[in-house]
mmCIF file of C-alpha atoms in Angstrom:
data_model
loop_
_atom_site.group_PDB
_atom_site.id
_atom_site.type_symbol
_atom_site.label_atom_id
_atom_site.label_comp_id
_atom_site.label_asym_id
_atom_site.label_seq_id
_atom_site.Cartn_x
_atom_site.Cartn_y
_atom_site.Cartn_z
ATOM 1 C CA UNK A 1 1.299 -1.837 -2.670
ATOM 2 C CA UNK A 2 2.179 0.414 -5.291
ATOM 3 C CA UNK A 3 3.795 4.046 -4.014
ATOM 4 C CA UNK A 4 3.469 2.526 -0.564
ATOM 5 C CA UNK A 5 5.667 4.605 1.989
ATOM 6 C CA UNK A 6 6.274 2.531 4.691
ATOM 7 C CA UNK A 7 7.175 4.207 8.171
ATOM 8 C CA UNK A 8 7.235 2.440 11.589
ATOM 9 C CA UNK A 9 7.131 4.354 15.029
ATOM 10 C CA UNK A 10 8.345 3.922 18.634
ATOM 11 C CA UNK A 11 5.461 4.088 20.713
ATOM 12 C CA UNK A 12 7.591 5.047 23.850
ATOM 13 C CA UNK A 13 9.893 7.589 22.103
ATOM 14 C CA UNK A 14 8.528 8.521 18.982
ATOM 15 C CA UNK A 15 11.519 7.570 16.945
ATOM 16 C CA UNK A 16 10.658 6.862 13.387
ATOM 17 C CA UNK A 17 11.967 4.671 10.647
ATOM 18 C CA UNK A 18 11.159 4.514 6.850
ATOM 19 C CA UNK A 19 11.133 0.570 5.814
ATOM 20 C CA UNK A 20 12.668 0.005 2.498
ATOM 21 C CA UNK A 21 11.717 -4.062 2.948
ATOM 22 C CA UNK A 22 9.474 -5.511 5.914
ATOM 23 C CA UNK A 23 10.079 -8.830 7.254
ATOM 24 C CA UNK A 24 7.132 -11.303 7.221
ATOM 25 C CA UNK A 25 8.418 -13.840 9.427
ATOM 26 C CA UNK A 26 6.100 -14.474 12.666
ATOM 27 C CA UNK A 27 7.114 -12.735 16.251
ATOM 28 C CA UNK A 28 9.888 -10.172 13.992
ATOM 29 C CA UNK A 29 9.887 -6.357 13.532
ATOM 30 C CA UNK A 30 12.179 -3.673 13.957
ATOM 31 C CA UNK A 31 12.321 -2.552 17.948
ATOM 32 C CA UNK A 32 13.234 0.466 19.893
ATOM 33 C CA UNK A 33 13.122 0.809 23.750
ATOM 34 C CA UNK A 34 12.854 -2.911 23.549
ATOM 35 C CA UNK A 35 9.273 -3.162 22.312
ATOM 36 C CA UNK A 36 8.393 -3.665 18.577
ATOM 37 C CA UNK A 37 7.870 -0.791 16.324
ATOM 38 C CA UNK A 38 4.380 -0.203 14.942
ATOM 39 C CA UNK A 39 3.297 0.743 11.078
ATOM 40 C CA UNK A 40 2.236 4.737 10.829
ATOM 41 C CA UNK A 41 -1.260 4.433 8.880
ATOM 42 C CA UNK A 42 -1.827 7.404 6.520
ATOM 43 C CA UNK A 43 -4.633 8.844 6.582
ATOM 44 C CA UNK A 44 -6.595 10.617 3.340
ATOM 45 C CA UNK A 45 -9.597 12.183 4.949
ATOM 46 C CA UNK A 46 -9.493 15.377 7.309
ATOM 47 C CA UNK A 47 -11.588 15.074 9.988
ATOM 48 C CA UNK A 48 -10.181 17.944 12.290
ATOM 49 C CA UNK A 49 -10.258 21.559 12.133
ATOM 50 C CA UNK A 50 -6.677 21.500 10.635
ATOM 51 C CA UNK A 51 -6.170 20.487 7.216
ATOM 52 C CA UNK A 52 -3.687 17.770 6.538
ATOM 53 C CA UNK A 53 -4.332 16.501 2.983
ATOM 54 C CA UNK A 54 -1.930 17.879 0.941
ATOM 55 C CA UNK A 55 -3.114 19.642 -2.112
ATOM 56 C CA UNK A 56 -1.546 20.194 -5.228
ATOM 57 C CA UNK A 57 -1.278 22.268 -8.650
ATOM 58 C CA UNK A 58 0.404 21.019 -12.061
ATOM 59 C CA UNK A 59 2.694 23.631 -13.351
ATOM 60 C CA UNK A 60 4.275 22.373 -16.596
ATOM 61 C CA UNK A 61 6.238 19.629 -15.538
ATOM 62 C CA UNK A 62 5.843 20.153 -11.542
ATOM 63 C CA UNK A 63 3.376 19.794 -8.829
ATOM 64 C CA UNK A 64 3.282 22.662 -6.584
ATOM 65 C CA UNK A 65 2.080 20.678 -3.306
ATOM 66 C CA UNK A 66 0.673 22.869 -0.456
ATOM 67 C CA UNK A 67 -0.469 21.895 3.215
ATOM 68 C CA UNK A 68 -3.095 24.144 4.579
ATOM 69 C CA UNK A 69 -2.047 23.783 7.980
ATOM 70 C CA UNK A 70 -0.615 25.537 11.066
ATOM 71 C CA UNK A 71 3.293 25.559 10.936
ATOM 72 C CA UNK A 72 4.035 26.968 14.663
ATOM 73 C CA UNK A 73 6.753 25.143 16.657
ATOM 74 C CA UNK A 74 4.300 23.030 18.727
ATOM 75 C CA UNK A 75 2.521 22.322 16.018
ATOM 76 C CA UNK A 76 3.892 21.659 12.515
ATOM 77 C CA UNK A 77 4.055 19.342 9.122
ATOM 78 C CA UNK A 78 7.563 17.927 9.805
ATOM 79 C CA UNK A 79 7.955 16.626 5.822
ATOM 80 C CA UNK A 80 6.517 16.213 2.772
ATOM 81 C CA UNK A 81 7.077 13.622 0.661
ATOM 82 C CA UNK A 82 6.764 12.341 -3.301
ATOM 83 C CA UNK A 83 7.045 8.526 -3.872
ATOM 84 C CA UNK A 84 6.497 6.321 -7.306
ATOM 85 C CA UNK A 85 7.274 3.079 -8.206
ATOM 86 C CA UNK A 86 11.112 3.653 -7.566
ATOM 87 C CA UNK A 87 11.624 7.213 -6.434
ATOM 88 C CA UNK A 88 11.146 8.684 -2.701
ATOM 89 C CA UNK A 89 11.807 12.712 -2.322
ATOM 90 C CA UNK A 90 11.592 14.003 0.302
ATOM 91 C CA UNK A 91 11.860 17.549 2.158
ATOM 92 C CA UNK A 92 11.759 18.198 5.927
ATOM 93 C CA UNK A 93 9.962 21.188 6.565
ATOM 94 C CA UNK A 94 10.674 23.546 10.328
ATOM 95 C CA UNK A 95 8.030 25.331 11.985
ATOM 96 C CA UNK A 96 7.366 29.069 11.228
ATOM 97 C CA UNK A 97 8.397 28.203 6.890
ATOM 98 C CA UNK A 98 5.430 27.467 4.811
ATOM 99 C CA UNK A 99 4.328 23.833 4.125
ATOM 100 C CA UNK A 100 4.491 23.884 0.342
ATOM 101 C CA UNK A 101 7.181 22.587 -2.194
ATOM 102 C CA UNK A 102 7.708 21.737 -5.681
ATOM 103 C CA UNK A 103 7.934 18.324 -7.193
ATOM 104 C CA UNK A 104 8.867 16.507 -11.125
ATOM 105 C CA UNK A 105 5.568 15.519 -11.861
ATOM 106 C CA UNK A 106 5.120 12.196 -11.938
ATOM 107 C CA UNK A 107 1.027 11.138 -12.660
ATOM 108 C CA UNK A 108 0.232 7.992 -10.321
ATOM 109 C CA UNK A 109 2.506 8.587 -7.306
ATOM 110 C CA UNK A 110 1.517 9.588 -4.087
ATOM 111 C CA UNK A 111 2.125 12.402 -1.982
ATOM 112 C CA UNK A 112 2.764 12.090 1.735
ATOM 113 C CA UNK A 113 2.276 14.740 4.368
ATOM 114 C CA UNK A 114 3.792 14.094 8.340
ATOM 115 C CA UNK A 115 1.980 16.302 10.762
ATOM 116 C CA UNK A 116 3.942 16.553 14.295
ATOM 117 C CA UNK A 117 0.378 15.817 16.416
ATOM 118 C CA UNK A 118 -1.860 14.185 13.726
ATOM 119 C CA UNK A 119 0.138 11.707 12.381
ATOM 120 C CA UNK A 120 0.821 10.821 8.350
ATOM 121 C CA UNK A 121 -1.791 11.678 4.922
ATOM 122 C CA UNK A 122 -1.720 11.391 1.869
ATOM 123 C CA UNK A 123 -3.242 12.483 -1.224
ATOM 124 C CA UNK A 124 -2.414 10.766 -5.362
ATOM 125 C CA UNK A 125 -1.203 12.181 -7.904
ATOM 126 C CA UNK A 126 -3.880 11.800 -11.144
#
């Protein structure tokens, strides 16, 4: 798929890993803690009290991209990210800053939010 981001997660120790190429073979994936990773699914529709879509405004010829949500240290957007055809950017974000960056903008790619508790979103670029 198109602007895909692909990221696979430990389900005993939440280690993550961004795939660059999957293997399709039968009874194969990456592992960690001797148990196959598992794909991250983004979501693109809030249904909690926190907002996770990311939203964003053209400025010339950048995005400003803003998370409405809670950035304490429990709870937090870890990193924001801007991927196209054959680009990735991406900024980690700590708890107490603001979850909002600037981008190039790039019409068609996809924007891709990691929230700490809630997992990933995502939101495209028109």
């Amino acid at each position: 798929m198109k602007n895909k981001l692909i990221i696979k997660e430990c389900k005993s120790c939440n280690a993550m890993v961004k795939v660059l190429k999957d293997c399709n073979c039968k009874n194969c994936g990456i592992k960690c803690c001797g148990d196959i990773m598992s794909e991250v699914i983004s979501n693109s529709t809030d249904a909690s009290t926190e907002r996770h879509i990311p939203t964003y405004q053209k400025v010339e010829d950048e995005i400003f991209v803003r998370v409405d949500h809670p950035m304490e240290k429990e709870h937090y957007i870890e990193w924001i990210s801007l991927v196209n055809e054959n680009q990735e950017t991406t900024v980690t974000l700590y708890p107490e800053q603001n979850a909002e960056i600037r981008f190039r903008y790039i019409p068609g790619s996809t924007i891709y939010v990691y929230c700490n508790k809630h997992g990933l979103w995502n939101t495209e670029v028109k």
